[in-house]
Amino acid sequence: MKSHAKVVVIGGGVVGCSVLFHLARHGWTDVVLLERDELTSGSTWHAAGGMHTINGDPNVAKLQKYTINLYKEIEELSGQATGVHLTGGVLLAATEARLDWLRGVVSKGRYLGIDLEVISAKEAAELMPLIDPKQFVGAVRNKEDGHLDPSGVTHAYAKAARKLGAEVERFTKVEDIVRRPDGLWRVITNKGEVIAEHVVNAGGLWAREVGRMVGLELPVLAMEHMYLITEDMPEVADWNAKTGTEIIHAVDFDGELYLRQERGGMLMGTYEKANKVWSEFSTPWNFGHELLEPDIDRIAPSLEVGFRHFPAFQKTGIKQIINGPFTFAPDGNPLVGPVRGLPGFWVACGVMAGFSQGGGVGLALSNWMIEGDPGADIWAMDVARYGDWATMAYTNAKVRENYSRRFSIRFPNEELPAGRPLKTTPVYDTLAAKGAQWGVSYGLEVPLWYAPDGVKDEFSWRRSTDFDHVGKEVAAVRNCVGLSEISNFAKYTVTGAGAAAWLDRIFACKLPKRGRMTLAPMLKDDGKLIGDFTLANIDDNEWFIAGSGIAEQFHMRWFEAHLPKDGSVRIEAFGQKLTGLAIAGPRARAVLAKVTRADVSNAAFPFMAVARMDIGMAPCLVGRVSYTGDLGYEIWVAPEYQRAAYQALLAAGEEFGIGLFGSRALNALRLEKNYGSWAREYRPIYGPLEAGLDRFVAYGKDADFVGKQAALAERKQGGKLRLRAFIVDAGDADVIGDEAIWHDGAVQGWVTSGGYAHNAKKSVALGYVPKEIADNTDGFEIEILGKRHAARLQSAPLFDANFERMRG
Ligand SMILES: Cc1cc2nc3c(=O)[nH]c(=O)nc-3n(C[C@H](O)[C@H](O)[C@H](O)COP(=O)(O)OP(=O)(O)OC[C@H]3O[C@@H](n4cnc5c(N)ncnc54)[C@H](O)[C@@H]3O)c2cc1C
């Protein structure tokens, strides 16, 4: 074994081998994979080997498509068979709600280049002969489904990597990992040490143990999972003989089942509701090639549905039941990327669909390690989407929920209950008593809307029970004044003698003067967005930043990686050590004036001013800015004062008819202003010009800000896309995001978010289209639930286009 390597990859499952292959293919060949046993000694060897392109997140779907297309290449390069059978498949819907969901999947597939087609249940039964068509209302055909040989694929990655110069050391167990003062890693094994610049944790079932070696508690947990293999079935033999083809894959969402042919019989797997965690706290090192005891009673309810939906199963025997563990993150997506605070330590774990995602994970991680950027939008897989709040018990609750809902519909207005409430603010109970309906953001309970007694969300793809109530909240803001909680923003403070110079380099905007704020885009080296913030200059050496709450860890990782080494700049994320309230609407100033002695007149405290002031008895930081696009104020207050500030504002607003509003009303309000938000309109694949944030980029400032050259090039060349707002001729359903945008009969773009703008009484969609058609006012259509609706370009904001209200 070599004593030094640029990279040590820990774990020889499908994921580790893919990472090794991708690093070598990308040119890093001084890389070694350490496996404690034979390759595939974790969850990989007993997988069902299914692969598919569909994923709830379009960017992950793209990487799944990449993975499936990769198998031919690694087979050729390695000479090792991967056993890929690209059979195609059907996704079955037993209810209209499920078919609505599938229509959304098809719409998404259109701009991802995934060939999907809605078909009838009868047509599905013609393709997959075991189906009882009476049990279904429709289906979607996917030509890119299939299965493979898990062990063959893993060895093909490893052999291909070796051919490219990488090394694989089997029977080499990593027992500890220690960071040296010079930043290199000592990877200590049962066979000696390897000193490495980078370490990748691809430990699969043991990812937690490997994480703990560097003091990291990763939010992953293994679940038991069962599939059965039947005896040979005459129906299968008949079909094979008649058509010369295999029986295609089927996913029966309502039965929570997946099926495929296995030799002369069928394989049927299920994500059962009564699921079981495996090795809750730690994974035994002596586990590897064993299977777990099957428990047919646990999967019996799913099998009953299966036998009804696929009657041929009633007449056949079960040859074998496989029960094996594999790991999940709380939301079921992988955990990939560099770990904040551990330079050179990377993770590639929690991969629950290794044969659909392993290639994409390897590609993204190798790009990230070598180029400094994953090269794709992998937010949905980024390890930084979790913070310290994702504790072991939280992970346990969420993983069990996610497993049991693997094939369940999640409606756009559906909030999942497990692991909640976890983080709450001091006004939580007060708002709950007012009827707050809660959502969750980065572990924090967030009021979505306020329901009268006895009313709650009815889950639907269409407008629902909240519609009129959200409309009233919007009206309160636009007609008088509304109060909302905004603690879910991420809040940071930057201090130190070097603060201004550093901010000037990290942000693309012009720095605001003392007592002022500005919108602050943050770019990567390639000129694409990596954040959008409000930056406030409190005191030249003290700065306040507010940004996307879900990206706090993501942004702290970026900030810290870019801090000067001389200690002249300090940055701290407040988390919930700072909470927030906001007031907005034409009477917002009158309310504020009643609770503070500060002069908040327009002359003394204009738009984008920031100052410390007391609200009632509570010391606060107040910024004159509002995401509602109205006259408004954001108020930052330590949690111990939040109730006092809230009560003072509510009491002061009573005479004006102040109303509470939640994040759904906020969405309706910001849509009228064409305001985008992080992780929807603003993501690391768009440039500031494309995203319409170029007006906040100070292209000419002296500071050589990160991404400046690339941003200048984008401005010169014009980029490729444009973010646009559309008014949709919708029926009873608005866009939710990820729908296809058509233009002149062809799919040209995608929706990033939208909804109903209650004040303007319009259904609004925001999305990206090619710049060449971005200024056409007509010819657009947006697909909602499988139907194309006429859409008109809306270039000027629907509300306050001249900023009179906001700045007045
Ligand atoms: C019953 C079942 C059916 C499944 N069906 C499918 C399917 O149809 N399609 C699909 O895509 N996925 C399926 N999966 C999931 C799939 O198996 C996983 O996504 C995949 O195996 C994850 O691979 P991995 O490399 O991350 O982890 P693992 O396979 O667990 O590999 C981790 C490796 O790391 C090694 N290791 C750990 N710690 C150390 C250490 N300290 N030192 C050295 N080596 C170490 C282990 O020995 C192991 O070989 C299924 C899983 C099960 C259990």
Coordinates of C-alpha atoms and ligand atoms in Angstrom, one line a residue, residues 10-17 34-52 172-175 202-207 210 213 223 225-227 258 260 271 285 322-327 348-357, ligand 1:
I10 CA -12.9 5.0 2.0
G11 CA -15.4 2.3 0.9
G12 CA -15.6 -0.1 -2.0
G13 CA -19.3 -0.1 -2.6
V14 CA -20.8 1.2 -5.8
V15 CA -20.4 4.8 -4.6
G16 CA -16.8 4.7 -3.6
C17 CA -15.8 2.9 -6.8
L34 CA -9.5 1.4 0.8
E35 CA -12.0 -1.4 1.4
R36 CA -12.1 -3.3 4.7
D37 CA -13.1 -6.5 2.9
E38 CA -13.9 -7.5 -0.7
L39 CA -15.5 -4.8 -2.9
T40 CA -19.3 -4.7 -2.4
S41 CA -19.2 -5.6 1.3
G42 CA -21.9 -3.3 2.4
S43 CA -25.4 -2.7 1.0
T44 CA -24.3 -3.0 -2.6
W45 CA -24.1 -6.7 -3.1
H46 CA -27.7 -7.6 -2.3
A47 CA -29.4 -4.7 -4.1
A48 CA -32.2 -5.4 -6.5
G49 CA -30.2 -3.5 -9.2
G50 CA -33.0 -1.4 -10.5
M51 CA -32.2 2.0 -12.1
H52 CA -34.4 4.8 -13.3
T172 CA -7.7 -2.7 4.4
K173 CA -9.8 -1.3 7.2
V174 CA -9.6 2.4 8.1
E175 CA -9.5 2.6 11.8
A202 CA -18.0 6.6 1.0
G203 CA -18.5 4.2 3.9
G204 CA -22.1 3.3 3.0
L205 CA -23.5 1.3 5.9
W206 CA -20.5 2.5 8.0
A207 CA -20.6 6.2 6.9
V210 CA -16.2 6.9 9.4
M213 CA -13.5 9.3 13.3
M223 CA -33.4 0.7 7.1
H225 CA -35.5 -3.5 3.0
M226 CA -37.1 -6.6 1.5
Y227 CA -37.8 -7.8 -1.9
Y258 CA -41.6 -2.1 -7.6
R260 CA -39.1 -6.5 -12.6
Y271 CA -41.3 0.1 0.9
W285 CA -17.9 -4.0 11.8
I322 CA -34.1 -10.9 0.5
N323 CA -33.8 -8.6 3.5
G324 CA -30.9 -6.2 3.6
P325 CA -30.0 -2.8 5.1
F326 CA -29.2 0.4 3.2
T327 CA -28.8 4.0 4.3
A348 CA -20.5 10.6 -0.6
C349 CA -22.9 8.7 1.5
G350 CA -26.6 8.2 2.2
V351 CA -27.0 7.1 -1.4
M352 CA -30.2 5.1 -1.3
A353 CA -30.3 4.5 -5.1
G354 CA -26.7 3.7 -5.8
F355 CA -27.3 2.3 -9.3
S356 CA -29.3 5.4 -10.4
Q357 CA -27.3 7.9 -8.6
Ligands
LIG1 C1 -32.5 -5.1 -0.4 C2 -31.9 -4.0 -1.2 C3 -32.4 -3.7 -2.4 C4 -31.9 -2.5 -3.1 N1 -32.3 -2.3 -4.4 C5 -31.7 -1.2 -5.1 C6 -32.1 -1.0 -6.4 O1 -32.9 -1.7 -7.0 N2 -31.5 0.1 -7.0 C7 -30.6 0.9 -6.4 O2 -30.1 1.8 -7.0 N3 -30.3 0.7 -5.1 C8 -30.8 -0.4 -4.4 N4 -30.4 -0.6 -3.1 C9 -29.6 0.4 -2.5 C10 -28.1 0.2 -2.9 O3 -27.7 -1.0 -2.4 C11 -27.3 1.4 -2.2 O4 -27.7 2.6 -2.8 C12 -25.8 1.2 -2.5 O5 -25.4 -0.1 -2.2 C13 -25.0 2.2 -1.7 O6 -23.6 2.0 -1.9 P1 -22.5 2.6 -1.1 O7 -21.2 2.4 -1.9 O8 -22.8 3.9 -0.7 O9 -22.4 1.7 0.3 P2 -22.0 0.3 0.6 O10 -22.5 -0.7 -0.4 O11 -22.5 0.0 2.0 O12 -20.5 0.3 0.6 C14 -19.7 0.8 1.6 C15 -18.3 0.0 1.6 O13 -17.5 0.7 2.5 C16 -16.7 -0.2 3.1 N5 -16.2 0.4 4.4 C17 -17.0 1.0 5.3 N6 -16.2 1.5 6.3 C18 -14.9 1.2 6.0 C19 -13.7 1.5 6.6 N7 -13.6 2.1 7.8 N8 -12.6 1.0 6.0 C20 -12.6 0.4 4.8 N9 -13.8 0.1 4.1 C21 -14.9 0.5 4.7 C22 -17.6 -1.4 3.4 O14 -17.0 -2.6 3.6 C23 -18.5 -1.4 2.1 O15 -17.9 -2.3 1.1 C24 -30.9 -1.7 -2.5 C25 -30.5 -2.0 -1.2 C26 -31.0 -3.1 -0.5 C27 -30.5 -3.5 0.8

